[in-house]
């Protein structure tokens, strides 16, 4: 079979390291001038009109855009498999018979569940009580609807209940989720904790050895900076960037919180985050822990259980079915 992969980013790299590690790839497709990726040629989409192919595996977060581009180029959609970033209301896969020839049954079920979850939701038009509704047209709102929608509703509870405190995110990356926090809580101090340079090297090495991530995953999170994050913040004057390794970056900070997002992927970092933030979370406040239901980042659940065991407590927590599975903790 002539198998092409549309995408040369992190998603494609992870797919090659995991689900396609024993599959021969003919070449890659991308809207770029790059000519080579992973030792294989890279073609622009329009070049595919003159190529023979049996399968095109779409491995980017822009599945909807690629679907439309492929249709405009009159490419054979029945030969496409959309495996990543396909959290949309219509299943773009023509059928799963083709996927069954490439992927194992467990991964096909993951693809199917993405569509079932989205189709079962009702997108209402409730607006949160803030300085305006959140931007529902952004890529993150569409691709991770459950997390953003849950955040909207949680924010209403915090503000309606008069919960005091600052807000924060530990593990900011490029600020895609932090901008929602900053806009919603525009009158509160918003602390952003991150190295803005990637993971703690020693922890990344340990997680890789444990089989919880690969090189592509680790490299991805180096592509950011304080400046890039601040550029997309709606209310930058309320932002306090705490750059460096956590908890060293706290530098003696003492504050209380109404909302905290913890998205640092690895066990020790998440555990350190809980140790600091949960005791300082005001009653009625919330903590989101991202990747709780990730199939690869097993340390996330370990960190939660470790915190509960060491403190002889059971956290009030609810997992939600968003992209990678967030755990919602409240007091």
mmCIF file of C-alpha atoms in Angstrom:
data_model
loop_
_atom_site.group_PDB
_atom_site.id
_atom_site.type_symbol
_atom_site.label_atom_id
_atom_site.label_comp_id
_atom_site.label_asym_id
_atom_site.label_seq_id
_atom_site.Cartn_x
_atom_site.Cartn_y
_atom_site.Cartn_z
ATOM 1 C CA UNK A 1 0.000 0.000 0.000
ATOM 2 C CA UNK A 2 1.143 3.518 -0.788
ATOM 3 C CA UNK A 3 0.540 5.338 2.495
ATOM 4 C CA UNK A 4 1.015 9.097 2.762
ATOM 5 C CA UNK A 5 0.816 11.107 6.000
ATOM 6 C CA UNK A 6 -0.605 14.628 5.819
ATOM 7 C CA UNK A 7 1.284 16.550 8.472
ATOM 8 C CA UNK A 8 4.895 17.038 9.557
ATOM 9 C CA UNK A 9 4.362 18.427 13.043
ATOM 10 C CA UNK A 10 4.153 17.031 16.553
ATOM 11 C CA UNK A 11 0.991 15.018 15.870
ATOM 12 C CA UNK A 12 2.588 13.276 12.891
ATOM 13 C CA UNK A 13 5.763 12.622 14.863
ATOM 14 C CA UNK A 14 3.860 11.031 17.737
ATOM 15 C CA UNK A 15 1.776 8.933 15.364
ATOM 16 C CA UNK A 16 4.933 7.604 13.711
ATOM 17 C CA UNK A 17 6.475 6.800 17.095
ATOM 18 C CA UNK A 18 3.392 4.951 18.312
ATOM 19 C CA UNK A 19 0.537 3.773 16.077
ATOM 20 C CA UNK A 20 2.525 3.779 12.799
ATOM 21 C CA UNK A 21 5.924 2.720 14.111
ATOM 22 C CA UNK A 22 5.878 -0.517 12.064
ATOM 23 C CA UNK A 23 4.261 0.978 8.958
ATOM 24 C CA UNK A 24 6.112 1.959 5.792
ATOM 25 C CA UNK A 25 5.291 5.547 4.826
ATOM 26 C CA UNK A 26 5.616 6.566 1.178
ATOM 27 C CA UNK A 27 5.893 10.319 1.803
ATOM 28 C CA UNK A 28 4.403 13.282 3.666
ATOM 29 C CA UNK A 29 2.054 16.099 2.669
ATOM 30 C CA UNK A 30 2.118 19.625 4.082
ATOM 31 C CA UNK A 31 1.314 23.209 3.196
ATOM 32 C CA UNK A 32 4.974 24.144 3.394
ATOM 33 C CA UNK A 33 8.112 24.544 1.307
ATOM 34 C CA UNK A 34 9.891 21.886 3.331
ATOM 35 C CA UNK A 35 11.132 19.055 1.120
ATOM 36 C CA UNK A 36 12.010 16.314 3.595
ATOM 37 C CA UNK A 37 10.681 14.924 6.896
ATOM 38 C CA UNK A 38 11.837 11.781 8.714
ATOM 39 C CA UNK A 39 13.941 10.910 5.684
ATOM 40 C CA UNK A 40 10.944 10.952 3.318
ATOM 41 C CA UNK A 41 9.879 13.541 0.705
ATOM 42 C CA UNK A 42 7.286 16.176 1.568
ATOM 43 C CA UNK A 43 4.756 17.158 -1.118
ATOM 44 C CA UNK A 44 2.480 20.141 -1.209
ATOM 45 C CA UNK A 45 -1.248 19.233 -1.381
ATOM 46 C CA UNK A 46 -1.645 20.297 -4.996
ATOM 47 C CA UNK A 47 1.128 17.888 -6.024
ATOM 48 C CA UNK A 48 -1.021 14.987 -4.813
ATOM 49 C CA UNK A 49 -3.407 15.434 -7.736
ATOM 50 C CA UNK A 50 -0.759 13.758 -9.914
ATOM 51 C CA UNK A 51 0.268 11.082 -7.388
ATOM 52 C CA UNK A 52 -0.985 7.555 -6.875
ATOM 53 C CA UNK A 53 -1.952 6.768 -3.285
ATOM 54 C CA UNK A 54 -3.867 4.086 -1.427
ATOM 55 C CA UNK A 55 -4.197 5.903 1.901
ATOM 56 C CA UNK A 56 -3.703 9.445 3.192
ATOM 57 C CA UNK A 57 -3.527 9.588 6.982
ATOM 58 C CA UNK A 58 -4.301 13.092 8.262
ATOM 59 C CA UNK A 59 -2.239 13.722 11.389
ATOM 60 C CA UNK A 60 -2.621 17.399 12.248
ATOM 61 C CA UNK A 61 -4.888 19.520 14.406
ATOM 62 C CA UNK A 62 -6.366 21.122 11.284
ATOM 63 C CA UNK A 63 -8.432 18.185 10.079
ATOM 64 C CA UNK A 64 -11.431 20.326 9.142
ATOM 65 C CA UNK A 65 -9.328 22.635 6.980
ATOM 66 C CA UNK A 66 -7.557 19.722 5.307
ATOM 67 C CA UNK A 67 -10.871 18.041 4.568
ATOM 68 C CA UNK A 68 -12.062 21.149 2.710
ATOM 69 C CA UNK A 69 -8.740 21.591 0.915
ATOM 70 C CA UNK A 70 -8.778 17.970 -0.235
ATOM 71 C CA UNK A 71 -12.280 18.378 -1.614
ATOM 72 C CA UNK A 72 -11.281 21.525 -3.490
ATOM 73 C CA UNK A 73 -8.351 19.648 -5.040
ATOM 74 C CA UNK A 74 -10.705 16.791 -5.946
ATOM 75 C CA UNK A 75 -8.641 14.264 -3.993
ATOM 76 C CA UNK A 76 -10.290 10.938 -3.164
ATOM 77 C CA UNK A 77 -11.758 11.484 0.330
ATOM 78 C CA UNK A 78 -12.640 7.789 0.553
ATOM 79 C CA UNK A 79 -8.912 7.110 0.877
ATOM 80 C CA UNK A 80 -8.440 9.564 3.774
ATOM 81 C CA UNK A 81 -8.177 8.605 7.444
ATOM 82 C CA UNK A 82 -8.606 11.463 9.936
ATOM 83 C CA UNK A 83 -7.007 10.409 13.198
ATOM 84 C CA UNK A 84 -6.124 13.589 15.084
ATOM 85 C CA UNK A 85 -7.831 16.869 15.861
ATOM 86 C CA UNK A 86 -11.100 15.545 14.459
ATOM 87 C CA UNK A 87 -13.342 16.701 17.300
ATOM 88 C CA UNK A 88 -16.114 17.920 15.008
ATOM 89 C CA UNK A 89 -19.808 17.153 14.680
ATOM 90 C CA UNK A 90 -19.610 15.243 11.407
ATOM 91 C CA UNK A 91 -17.455 12.132 11.102
ATOM 92 C CA UNK A 92 -15.078 12.982 8.253
ATOM 93 C CA UNK A 93 -13.944 9.413 7.787
ATOM 94 C CA UNK A 94 -15.600 7.817 4.742
ATOM 95 C CA UNK A 95 -15.515 4.451 6.503
ATOM 96 C CA UNK A 96 -13.276 2.581 8.929
ATOM 97 C CA UNK A 97 -12.570 -0.374 6.656
ATOM 98 C CA UNK A 98 -9.423 1.305 5.388
ATOM 99 C CA UNK A 99 -8.301 2.217 8.906
ATOM 100 C CA UNK A 100 -8.660 -1.430 9.944
ATOM 101 C CA UNK A 101 -5.897 -2.329 7.494
ATOM 102 C CA UNK A 102 -3.443 0.049 9.177
ATOM 103 C CA UNK A 103 -4.363 0.569 12.824
ATOM 104 C CA UNK A 104 -5.148 -1.886 15.581
ATOM 105 C CA UNK A 105 -8.721 -2.122 16.834
ATOM 106 C CA UNK A 106 -8.070 -0.207 20.075
ATOM 107 C CA UNK A 107 -6.891 2.893 18.208
ATOM 108 C CA UNK A 108 -9.830 2.740 15.805
ATOM 109 C CA UNK A 109 -12.157 2.773 18.804
ATOM 110 C CA UNK A 110 -10.404 5.910 20.049
ATOM 111 C CA UNK A 111 -11.095 7.606 16.696
ATOM 112 C CA UNK A 112 -14.732 6.565 16.736
ATOM 113 C CA UNK A 113 -15.266 7.724 20.318
ATOM 114 C CA UNK A 114 -14.111 11.213 19.431
ATOM 115 C CA UNK A 115 -17.054 11.617 17.113
ATOM 116 C CA UNK A 116 -19.552 9.934 19.403
ATOM 117 C CA UNK A 117 -18.661 12.270 22.275
ATOM 118 C CA UNK A 118 -19.025 15.395 20.184
ATOM 119 C CA UNK A 119 -22.282 14.332 18.532
ATOM 120 C CA UNK A 120 -23.833 13.658 21.931
ATOM 121 C CA UNK A 121 -23.282 17.228 23.135
ATOM 122 C CA UNK A 122 -25.642 20.135 22.845
ATOM 123 C CA UNK A 123 -23.900 23.429 22.109
ATOM 124 C CA UNK A 124 -25.992 26.017 23.904
ATOM 125 C CA UNK A 125 -25.559 29.760 23.834
ATOM 126 C CA UNK A 126 -25.339 30.456 27.571
ATOM 127 C CA UNK A 127 -22.939 33.302 28.223
ATOM 128 C CA UNK A 128 -20.825 33.645 31.301
ATOM 129 C CA UNK A 129 -21.115 36.592 33.625
ATOM 130 C CA UNK A 130 -17.920 38.399 32.721
ATOM 131 C CA UNK A 131 -16.921 41.274 30.475
ATOM 132 C CA UNK A 132 -18.202 39.348 27.458
ATOM 133 C CA UNK A 133 -18.644 35.829 26.140
ATOM 134 C CA UNK A 134 -15.591 33.801 25.296
ATOM 135 C CA UNK A 135 -14.495 33.571 21.694
ATOM 136 C CA UNK A 136 -16.329 30.530 20.314
ATOM 137 C CA UNK A 137 -14.632 30.742 16.917
ATOM 138 C CA UNK A 138 -11.118 29.825 17.990
ATOM 139 C CA UNK A 139 -9.497 26.492 17.127
ATOM 140 C CA UNK A 140 -9.261 25.499 20.778
ATOM 141 C CA UNK A 141 -12.949 26.124 21.429
ATOM 142 C CA UNK A 142 -13.862 23.814 18.559
ATOM 143 C CA UNK A 143 -11.228 21.129 19.147
ATOM 144 C CA UNK A 144 -11.522 20.998 22.956
ATOM 145 C CA UNK A 145 -15.136 22.067 23.418
ATOM 146 C CA UNK A 146 -15.797 20.058 26.586
ATOM 147 C CA UNK A 147 -12.950 21.616 28.545
ATOM 148 C CA UNK A 148 -13.697 25.193 27.490
ATOM 149 C CA UNK A 149 -17.441 24.781 28.015
ATOM 150 C CA UNK A 150 -16.876 23.260 31.453
ATOM 151 C CA UNK A 151 -14.576 26.163 32.287
ATOM 152 C CA UNK A 152 -17.316 28.612 31.293
ATOM 153 C CA UNK A 153 -19.809 26.969 33.613
ATOM 154 C CA UNK A 154 -17.308 26.656 36.460
ATOM 155 C CA UNK A 155 -16.494 30.344 36.068
ATOM 156 C CA UNK A 156 -20.141 31.200 36.517
ATOM 157 C CA UNK A 157 -20.182 29.212 39.754
ATOM 158 C CA UNK A 158 -17.098 31.029 41.043
ATOM 159 C CA UNK A 159 -18.377 34.480 40.213
ATOM 160 C CA UNK A 160 -21.972 33.774 41.200
ATOM 161 C CA UNK A 161 -20.822 32.360 44.528
ATOM 162 C CA UNK A 162 -18.539 35.270 45.281
ATOM 163 C CA UNK A 163 -15.447 33.078 45.583
ATOM 164 C CA UNK A 164 -12.410 35.223 46.305
ATOM 165 C CA UNK A 165 -8.869 34.711 45.110
ATOM 166 C CA UNK A 166 -6.502 35.001 42.190
ATOM 167 C CA UNK A 167 -6.336 32.648 39.214
ATOM 168 C CA UNK A 168 -3.376 30.741 37.816
ATOM 169 C CA UNK A 169 -2.094 28.231 35.326
ATOM 170 C CA UNK A 170 0.827 25.898 35.948
ATOM 171 C CA UNK A 171 2.037 24.695 32.556
ATOM 172 C CA UNK A 172 1.182 27.451 30.088
ATOM 173 C CA UNK A 173 2.966 26.424 26.875
ATOM 174 C CA UNK A 174 1.722 28.973 24.305
ATOM 175 C CA UNK A 175 -1.118 30.338 26.406
ATOM 176 C CA UNK A 176 -4.067 28.883 24.475
ATOM 177 C CA UNK A 177 -5.999 28.039 27.642
ATOM 178 C CA UNK A 178 -4.510 30.836 29.750
ATOM 179 C CA UNK A 179 -6.090 33.440 27.489
ATOM 180 C CA UNK A 180 -9.547 32.116 28.420
ATOM 181 C CA UNK A 181 -8.671 32.356 32.113
ATOM 182 C CA UNK A 182 -7.315 35.887 31.675
ATOM 183 C CA UNK A 183 -10.345 37.125 29.746
ATOM 184 C CA UNK A 184 -12.934 35.555 32.016
ATOM 185 C CA UNK A 185 -11.298 36.760 35.231
ATOM 186 C CA UNK A 186 -10.188 40.076 33.784
ATOM 187 C CA UNK A 187 -10.263 41.849 37.156
ATOM 188 C CA UNK A 188 -8.127 39.288 38.975
ATOM 189 C CA UNK A 189 -4.399 38.676 39.084
ATOM 190 C CA UNK A 190 -3.535 35.795 36.764
ATOM 191 C CA UNK A 191 -0.290 33.984 37.557
ATOM 192 C CA UNK A 192 1.323 32.018 34.740
ATOM 193 C CA UNK A 193 3.901 29.456 35.869
ATOM 194 C CA UNK A 194 6.131 27.888 33.227
ATOM 195 C CA UNK A 195 9.754 27.530 32.213
ATOM 196 C CA UNK A 196 8.663 28.820 28.782
ATOM 197 C CA UNK A 197 11.525 26.630 27.549
ATOM 198 C CA UNK A 198 10.156 23.103 27.917
ATOM 199 C CA UNK A 199 10.116 20.374 30.556
ATOM 200 C CA UNK A 200 12.522 19.834 33.429
ATOM 201 C CA UNK A 201 15.149 17.733 31.640
ATOM 202 C CA UNK A 202 15.575 15.080 34.337
ATOM 203 C CA UNK A 203 11.830 14.464 34.589
ATOM 204 C CA UNK A 204 11.418 14.324 30.806
ATOM 205 C CA UNK A 205 14.151 11.676 30.615
ATOM 206 C CA UNK A 206 12.468 9.587 33.322
ATOM 207 C CA UNK A 207 9.042 9.836 31.658
ATOM 208 C CA UNK A 208 10.527 8.856 28.302
ATOM 209 C CA UNK A 209 12.259 5.829 29.839
ATOM 210 C CA UNK A 210 8.938 4.803 31.383
ATOM 211 C CA UNK A 211 7.368 4.865 27.922
ATOM 212 C CA UNK A 212 5.025 7.757 28.738
ATOM 213 C CA UNK A 213 6.227 10.052 25.942
ATOM 214 C CA UNK A 214 8.596 10.313 22.994
ATOM 215 C CA UNK A 215 11.086 12.798 21.598
ATOM 216 C CA UNK A 216 8.471 14.600 19.491
ATOM 217 C CA UNK A 217 6.327 15.242 22.564
ATOM 218 C CA UNK A 218 9.261 16.632 24.547
ATOM 219 C CA UNK A 219 10.503 18.834 21.707
ATOM 220 C CA UNK A 220 7.066 20.301 21.088
ATOM 221 C CA UNK A 221 6.922 22.215 24.360
ATOM 222 C CA UNK A 222 10.177 24.076 23.762
ATOM 223 C CA UNK A 223 8.499 26.194 21.109
ATOM 224 C CA UNK A 224 7.234 29.069 23.239
ATOM 225 C CA UNK A 225 8.320 32.184 25.134
ATOM 226 C CA UNK A 226 7.003 34.716 27.634
ATOM 227 C CA UNK A 227 6.657 37.268 24.851
ATOM 228 C CA UNK A 228 4.594 34.958 22.634
ATOM 229 C CA UNK A 229 2.243 34.186 25.501
ATOM 230 C CA UNK A 230 1.765 37.817 26.527
ATOM 231 C CA UNK A 231 0.983 38.792 22.948
ATOM 232 C CA UNK A 232 -2.254 36.776 22.976
ATOM 233 C CA UNK A 233 -3.441 37.708 26.470
ATOM 234 C CA UNK A 234 -6.651 39.819 26.384
ATOM 235 C CA UNK A 235 -5.793 41.620 29.656
ATOM 236 C CA UNK A 236 -1.979 41.523 29.884
ATOM 237 C CA UNK A 237 -1.857 44.047 32.739
ATOM 238 C CA UNK A 238 -3.388 41.400 35.004
ATOM 239 C CA UNK A 239 -0.758 38.799 34.072
ATOM 240 C CA UNK A 240 2.152 37.915 36.357
ATOM 241 C CA UNK A 241 4.566 35.558 34.591
ATOM 242 C CA UNK A 242 6.569 33.366 36.962
ATOM 243 C CA UNK A 243 9.245 31.906 34.710
ATOM 244 C CA UNK A 244 11.330 28.993 35.896
ATOM 245 C CA UNK A 245 11.022 25.518 37.348
ATOM 246 C CA UNK A 246 8.123 25.025 39.764
ATOM 247 C CA UNK A 247 8.030 25.225 42.784
ATOM 248 C CA UNK A 248 11.293 27.198 42.805
ATOM 249 C CA UNK A 249 9.627 29.866 40.661
ATOM 250 C CA UNK A 250 7.173 30.659 43.477
ATOM 251 C CA UNK A 251 9.871 32.730 45.180
ATOM 252 C CA UNK A 252 7.908 32.792 48.415
ATOM 253 C CA UNK A 253 4.603 33.766 46.789
ATOM 254 C CA UNK A 254 1.650 33.494 49.159
ATOM 255 C CA UNK A 255 -1.824 34.009 47.702
ATOM 256 C CA UNK A 256 -5.200 32.295 47.622
ATOM 257 C CA UNK A 257 -6.956 31.104 44.499
ATOM 258 C CA UNK A 258 -10.405 30.734 42.981
ATOM 259 C CA UNK A 259 -9.329 28.848 39.861
ATOM 260 C CA UNK A 260 -6.156 26.995 38.860
ATOM 261 C CA UNK A 261 -5.272 25.032 35.732
ATOM 262 C CA UNK A 262 -2.519 22.415 36.126
ATOM 263 C CA UNK A 263 -1.212 21.188 32.776
ATOM 264 C CA UNK A 264 2.362 20.001 33.258
ATOM 265 C CA UNK A 265 1.950 16.401 32.042
ATOM 266 C CA UNK A 266 4.430 14.679 34.358
ATOM 267 C CA UNK A 267 3.861 13.125 37.774
ATOM 268 C CA UNK A 268 6.251 15.048 40.022
ATOM 269 C CA UNK A 269 5.345 18.434 38.539
ATOM 270 C CA UNK A 270 1.620 17.772 38.997
ATOM 271 C CA UNK A 271 2.159 16.545 42.542
ATOM 272 C CA UNK A 272 4.128 19.709 43.372
ATOM 273 C CA UNK A 273 1.316 21.785 41.882
ATOM 274 C CA UNK A 274 -1.316 20.102 44.044
ATOM 275 C CA UNK A 275 0.812 20.495 47.165
ATOM 276 C CA UNK A 276 0.968 24.245 46.643
ATOM 277 C CA UNK A 277 -2.403 25.141 45.128
ATOM 278 C CA UNK A 278 -4.931 22.852 46.804
ATOM 279 C CA UNK A 279 -4.330 24.124 50.381
ATOM 280 C CA UNK A 280 -4.600 27.685 49.010
ATOM 281 C CA UNK A 281 -7.784 27.042 47.014
ATOM 282 C CA UNK A 282 -10.682 28.967 48.542
ATOM 283 C CA UNK A 283 -13.916 27.144 49.319
ATOM 284 C CA UNK A 284 -16.008 27.049 46.148
ATOM 285 C CA UNK A 285 -12.917 27.252 43.949
ATOM 286 C CA UNK A 286 -11.798 24.792 41.253
ATOM 287 C CA UNK A 287 -8.632 23.152 39.975
ATOM 288 C CA UNK A 288 -8.440 21.631 36.476
ATOM 289 C CA UNK A 289 -5.801 18.905 36.031
ATOM 290 C CA UNK A 290 -5.302 18.234 32.334
ATOM 291 C CA UNK A 291 -4.398 14.852 30.756
ATOM 292 C CA UNK A 292 -5.959 12.859 33.613
ATOM 293 C CA UNK A 293 -7.363 10.322 31.136
ATOM 294 C CA UNK A 294 -4.442 10.418 28.696
ATOM 295 C CA UNK A 295 -3.482 6.935 27.560
ATOM 296 C CA UNK A 296 0.225 7.824 27.639
ATOM 297 C CA UNK A 297 0.734 10.290 30.495
ATOM 298 C CA UNK A 298 0.149 7.777 33.265
ATOM 299 C CA UNK A 299 1.886 9.925 35.866
ATOM 300 C CA UNK A 300 -1.080 12.305 36.027
ATOM 301 C CA UNK A 301 -3.317 9.823 37.852
ATOM 302 C CA UNK A 302 -0.375 8.679 39.941
ATOM 303 C CA UNK A 303 0.150 12.243 41.168
ATOM 304 C CA UNK A 304 -3.503 12.578 42.222
ATOM 305 C CA UNK A 305 -3.463 9.260 44.081
ATOM 306 C CA UNK A 306 -0.164 10.055 45.732
ATOM 307 C CA UNK A 307 -1.488 13.380 47.006
ATOM 308 C CA UNK A 308 -4.619 11.720 48.381
ATOM 309 C CA UNK A 309 -2.658 8.900 50.043
ATOM 310 C CA UNK A 310 -0.094 11.181 51.658
ATOM 311 C CA UNK A 311 -2.758 13.536 52.970
ATOM 312 C CA UNK A 312 -5.205 10.796 53.979
ATOM 313 C CA UNK A 313 -7.973 12.451 51.995
ATOM 314 C CA UNK A 314 -10.269 11.918 49.025
ATOM 315 C CA UNK A 315 -10.422 14.958 46.766
ATOM 316 C CA UNK A 316 -13.821 16.062 45.468
ATOM 317 C CA UNK A 317 -13.150 15.333 41.824
ATOM 318 C CA UNK A 318 -14.973 14.688 38.550
ATOM 319 C CA UNK A 319 -13.282 13.605 35.273
ATOM 320 C CA UNK A 320 -14.703 15.122 32.088
ATOM 321 C CA UNK A 321 -14.493 13.699 28.524
ATOM 322 C CA UNK A 322 -12.527 16.502 26.888
ATOM 323 C CA UNK A 323 -9.447 16.201 24.716
ATOM 324 C CA UNK A 324 -6.979 14.148 26.835
ATOM 325 C CA UNK A 325 -9.385 14.108 29.798
ATOM 326 C CA UNK A 326 -9.371 16.857 32.407
ATOM 327 C CA UNK A 327 -9.980 16.168 36.096
ATOM 328 C CA UNK A 328 -12.065 18.819 37.858
ATOM 329 C CA UNK A 329 -11.292 19.246 41.569
ATOM 330 C CA UNK A 330 -13.297 21.493 43.868
ATOM 331 C CA UNK A 331 -13.653 22.348 47.565
#
